[in-house]
Short mmCIF file of C-alpha atoms in Angstrom, two decimals:
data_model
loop_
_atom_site.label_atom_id
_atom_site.label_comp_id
_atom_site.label_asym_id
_atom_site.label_seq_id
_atom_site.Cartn_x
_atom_site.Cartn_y
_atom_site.Cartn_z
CA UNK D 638 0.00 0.00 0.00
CA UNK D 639 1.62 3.86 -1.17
CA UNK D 640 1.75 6.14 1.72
CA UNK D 641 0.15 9.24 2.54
CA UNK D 642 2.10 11.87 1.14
CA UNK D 643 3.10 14.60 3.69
CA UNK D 644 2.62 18.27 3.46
CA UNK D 645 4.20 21.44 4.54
CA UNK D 646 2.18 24.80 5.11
CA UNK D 647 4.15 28.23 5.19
CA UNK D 648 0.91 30.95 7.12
CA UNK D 649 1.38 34.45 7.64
CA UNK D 650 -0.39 36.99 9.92
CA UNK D 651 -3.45 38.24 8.61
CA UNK D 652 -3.81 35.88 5.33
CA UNK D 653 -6.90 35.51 4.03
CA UNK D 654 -6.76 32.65 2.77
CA UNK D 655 -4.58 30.62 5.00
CA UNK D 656 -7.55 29.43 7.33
CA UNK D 657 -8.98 28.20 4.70
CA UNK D 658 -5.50 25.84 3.11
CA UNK D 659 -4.81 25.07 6.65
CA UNK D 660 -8.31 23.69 7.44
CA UNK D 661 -8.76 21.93 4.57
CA UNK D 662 -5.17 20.37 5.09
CA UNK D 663 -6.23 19.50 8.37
CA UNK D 664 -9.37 17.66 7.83
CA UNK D 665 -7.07 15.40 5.04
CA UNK D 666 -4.77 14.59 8.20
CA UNK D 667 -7.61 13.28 9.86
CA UNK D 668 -8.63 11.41 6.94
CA UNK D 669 -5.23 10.09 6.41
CA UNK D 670 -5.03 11.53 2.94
CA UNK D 671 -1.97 13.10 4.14
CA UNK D 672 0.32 11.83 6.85
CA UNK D 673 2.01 14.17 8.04
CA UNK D 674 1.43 18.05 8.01
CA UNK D 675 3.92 21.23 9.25
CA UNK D 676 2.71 24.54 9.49
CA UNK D 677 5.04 27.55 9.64
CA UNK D 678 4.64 31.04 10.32
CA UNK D 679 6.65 33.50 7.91
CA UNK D 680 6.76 35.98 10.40
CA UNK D 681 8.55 33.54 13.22
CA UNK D 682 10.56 31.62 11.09
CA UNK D 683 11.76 33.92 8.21
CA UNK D 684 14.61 31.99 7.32
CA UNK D 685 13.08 28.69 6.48
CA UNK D 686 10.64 30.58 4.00
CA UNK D 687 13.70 31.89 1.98
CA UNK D 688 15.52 28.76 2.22
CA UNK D 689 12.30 27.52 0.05
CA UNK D 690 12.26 30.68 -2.02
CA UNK D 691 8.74 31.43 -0.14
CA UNK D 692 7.49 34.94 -1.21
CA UNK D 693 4.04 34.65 -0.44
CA UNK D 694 1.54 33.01 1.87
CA UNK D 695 -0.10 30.26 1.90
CA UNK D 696 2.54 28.22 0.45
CA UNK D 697 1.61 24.67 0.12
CA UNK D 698 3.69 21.57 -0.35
CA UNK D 699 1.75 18.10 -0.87
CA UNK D 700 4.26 15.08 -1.58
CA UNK D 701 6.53 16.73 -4.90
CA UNK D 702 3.80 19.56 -5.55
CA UNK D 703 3.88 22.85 -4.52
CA UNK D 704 0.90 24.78 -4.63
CA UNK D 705 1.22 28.61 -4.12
CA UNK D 706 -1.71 31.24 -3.20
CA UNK D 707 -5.47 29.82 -2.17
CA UNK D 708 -6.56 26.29 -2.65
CA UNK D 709 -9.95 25.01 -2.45
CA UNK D 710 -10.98 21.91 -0.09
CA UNK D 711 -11.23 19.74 -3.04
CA UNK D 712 -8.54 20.99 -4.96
CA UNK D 713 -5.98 19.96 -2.03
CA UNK D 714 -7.67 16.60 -1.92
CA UNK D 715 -7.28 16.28 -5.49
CA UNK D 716 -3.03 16.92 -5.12
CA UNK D 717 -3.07 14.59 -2.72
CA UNK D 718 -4.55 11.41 -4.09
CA UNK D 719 -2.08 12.32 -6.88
CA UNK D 720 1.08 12.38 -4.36
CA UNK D 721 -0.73 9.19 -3.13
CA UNK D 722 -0.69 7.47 -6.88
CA UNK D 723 2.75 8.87 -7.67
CA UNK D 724 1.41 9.82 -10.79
CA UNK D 725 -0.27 12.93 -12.62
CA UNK D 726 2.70 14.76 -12.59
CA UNK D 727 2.06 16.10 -15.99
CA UNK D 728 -1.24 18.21 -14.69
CA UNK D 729 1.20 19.77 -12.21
CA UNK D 730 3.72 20.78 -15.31
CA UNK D 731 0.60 21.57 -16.74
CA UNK D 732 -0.37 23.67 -14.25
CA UNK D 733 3.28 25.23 -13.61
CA UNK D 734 3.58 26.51 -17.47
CA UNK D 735 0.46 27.79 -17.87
CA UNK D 736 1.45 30.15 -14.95
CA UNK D 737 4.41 30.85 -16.73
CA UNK D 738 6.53 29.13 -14.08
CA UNK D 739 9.00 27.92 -16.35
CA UNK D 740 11.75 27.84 -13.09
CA UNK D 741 9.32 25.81 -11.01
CA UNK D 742 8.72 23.34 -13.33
CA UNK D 743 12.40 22.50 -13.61
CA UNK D 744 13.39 22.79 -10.12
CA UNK D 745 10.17 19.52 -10.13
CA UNK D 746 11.96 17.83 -12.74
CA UNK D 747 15.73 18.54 -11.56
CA UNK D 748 14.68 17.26 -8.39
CA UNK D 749 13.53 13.47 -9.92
CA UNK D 750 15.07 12.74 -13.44
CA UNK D 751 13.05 10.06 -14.39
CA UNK D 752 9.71 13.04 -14.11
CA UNK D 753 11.52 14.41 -17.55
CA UNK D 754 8.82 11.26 -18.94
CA UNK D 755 5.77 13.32 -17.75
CA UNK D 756 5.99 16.57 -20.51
CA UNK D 757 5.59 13.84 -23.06
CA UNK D 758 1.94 13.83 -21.98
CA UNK D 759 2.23 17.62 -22.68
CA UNK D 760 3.84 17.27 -26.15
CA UNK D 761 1.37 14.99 -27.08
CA UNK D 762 -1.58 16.46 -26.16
CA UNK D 763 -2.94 18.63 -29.73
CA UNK D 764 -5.39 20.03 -26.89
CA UNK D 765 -2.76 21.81 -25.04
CA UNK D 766 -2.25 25.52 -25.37
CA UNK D 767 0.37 26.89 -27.52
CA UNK D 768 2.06 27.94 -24.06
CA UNK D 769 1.86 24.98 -21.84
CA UNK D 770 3.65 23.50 -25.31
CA UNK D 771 6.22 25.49 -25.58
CA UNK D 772 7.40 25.06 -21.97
CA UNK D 773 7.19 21.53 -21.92
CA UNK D 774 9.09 21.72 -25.50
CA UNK D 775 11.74 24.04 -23.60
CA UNK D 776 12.11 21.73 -20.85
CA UNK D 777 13.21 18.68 -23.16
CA UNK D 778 15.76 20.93 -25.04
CA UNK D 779 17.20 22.29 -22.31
CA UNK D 780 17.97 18.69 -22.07
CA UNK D 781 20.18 18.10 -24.90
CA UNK D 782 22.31 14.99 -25.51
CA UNK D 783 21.72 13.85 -21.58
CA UNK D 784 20.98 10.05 -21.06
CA UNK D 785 17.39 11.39 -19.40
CA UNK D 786 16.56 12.81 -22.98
CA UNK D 787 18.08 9.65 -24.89
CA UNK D 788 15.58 7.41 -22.61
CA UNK D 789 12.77 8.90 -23.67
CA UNK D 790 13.49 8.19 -27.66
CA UNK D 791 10.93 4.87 -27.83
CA UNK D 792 8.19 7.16 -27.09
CA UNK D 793 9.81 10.19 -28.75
CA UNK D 794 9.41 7.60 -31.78
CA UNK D 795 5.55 6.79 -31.40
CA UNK D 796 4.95 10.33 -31.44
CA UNK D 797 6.53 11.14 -34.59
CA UNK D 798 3.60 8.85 -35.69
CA UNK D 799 1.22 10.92 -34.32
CA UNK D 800 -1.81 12.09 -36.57
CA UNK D 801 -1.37 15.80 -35.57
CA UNK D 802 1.59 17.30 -38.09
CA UNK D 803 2.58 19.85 -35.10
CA UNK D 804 3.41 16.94 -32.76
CA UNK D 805 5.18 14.64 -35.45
CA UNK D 806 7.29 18.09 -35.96
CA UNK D 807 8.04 18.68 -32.02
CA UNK D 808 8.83 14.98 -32.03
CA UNK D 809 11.45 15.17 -34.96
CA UNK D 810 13.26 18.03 -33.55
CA UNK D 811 13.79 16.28 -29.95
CA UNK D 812 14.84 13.17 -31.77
CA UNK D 813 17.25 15.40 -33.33
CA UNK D 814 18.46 16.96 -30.03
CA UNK D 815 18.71 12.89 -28.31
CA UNK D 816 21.72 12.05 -29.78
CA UNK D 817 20.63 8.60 -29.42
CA UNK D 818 21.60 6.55 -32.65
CA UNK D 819 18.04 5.14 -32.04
CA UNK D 820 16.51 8.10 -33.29
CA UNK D 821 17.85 7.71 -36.77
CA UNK D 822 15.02 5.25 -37.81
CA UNK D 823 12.45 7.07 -36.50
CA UNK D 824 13.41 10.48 -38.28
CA UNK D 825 14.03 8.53 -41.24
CA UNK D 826 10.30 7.23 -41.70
CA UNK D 827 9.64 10.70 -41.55
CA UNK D 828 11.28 11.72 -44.90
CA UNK D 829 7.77 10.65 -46.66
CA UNK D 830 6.08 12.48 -44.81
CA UNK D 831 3.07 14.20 -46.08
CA UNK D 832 4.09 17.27 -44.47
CA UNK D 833 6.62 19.85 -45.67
CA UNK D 834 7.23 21.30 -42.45
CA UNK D 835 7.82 17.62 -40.41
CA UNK D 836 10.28 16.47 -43.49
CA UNK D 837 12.36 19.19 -43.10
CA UNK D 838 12.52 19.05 -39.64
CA UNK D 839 13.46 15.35 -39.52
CA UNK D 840 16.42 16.25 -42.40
CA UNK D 841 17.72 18.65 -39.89
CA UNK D 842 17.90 16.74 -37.13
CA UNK D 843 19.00 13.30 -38.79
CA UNK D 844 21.99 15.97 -40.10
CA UNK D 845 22.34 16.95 -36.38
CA UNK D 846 22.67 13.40 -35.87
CA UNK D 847 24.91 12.14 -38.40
CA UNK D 848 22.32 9.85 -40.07
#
């Protein structure tokens, strides 16, 4: 059985909304939805909020996610159940680029490697907006010729299947930025492709790859 992820609560003095977070944080302690749960007032203890880059209050930390401002009842159960499954990771990126928290996101995936899988669910998505895109595309190239990029290839290879041309294209290019020699026969199925735009794409990065 997982365990109840813990979760850390940074209050201030006359927050509005920090009754509310630390209520509803409560309650999932008594449910055992969480495990474990630390509150800390800014005011008292300063130094541990800018040890955590804290700049405003509440500050909420369930298992990897960090939540910052208010948060509904529900919305805190929801992050939790998601700490509990270990999974859903890429609705937190999700959430973190719409923002425009480009930093955030890769302090979540600095902090566990293997999370780098999770944009993929980003990249793939044709639903996604252009900007939640771009930042998950950013992520992966900021990633360029590391083993945690080269792992993902296999998938990176389904996708430049994918019926949407925009996705076969992002796919291509991180192929091309892998350095895996696996990636060679997936960008090379792509040199029929019926798009202009994914073709050349794929002929730049099989160049980039020597293939």
């Amino acid at each position: 059985m997982s365990q109840a992820p813990d979760a850390l609560l940074f209050i201030a003095p006359g927050c509005p909304h920090c009754p509310v977070v630390l209520q509803g944080l409560s309650d999932l302690v008594k449910t055992g939805e969480i495990g474990r749960l630390e509150v800390i007032n800014v005011a008292v203890h300063p130094e541990n909020a800018a040890e955590l880059g804290v700049r405003s209050a509440p500050w909420t930390r369930i298992g990897p996610f960090i939540l910052e401002g208010a948060q509904t009842p529900g919305a805190l159960k929801q992050w939790a159940e998601k700490a509990l499954k270990g999974e859903m990771g890429s609705d937190y990126l999700h959430e973190l680029l719409s923002s425009g928290k480009l930093a955030e996101a890769e302090a979540y995936l600095e902090a566990e490697p293997q999370r780098l899988m999770e944009t993929l669910a980003i990249v793939g998505d044709p639903e996604a907006p252009i900007q939640v895109r771009l930042g998950a595309n950013a992520l992966l190239e900021n990633r360029e010729g590391s083993a945690t990029l080269a792992a993902l290839v296999p998938r990176l290879g389904e996708l430049s299947r994918h019926a949407d041309h925009r996705i076969r294209s992002d796919a291509c290019h991180l192929l091309g930025l892998s350095g895996a020699a696996e990636a060679v026969a997936y960008l090379r199925e792509r040199l029929q492709d019926d798009s202009a735009e994914v073709k050349e794409i794929a002929e730049e990065s099989l160049e980039k790859l020597g293939g």
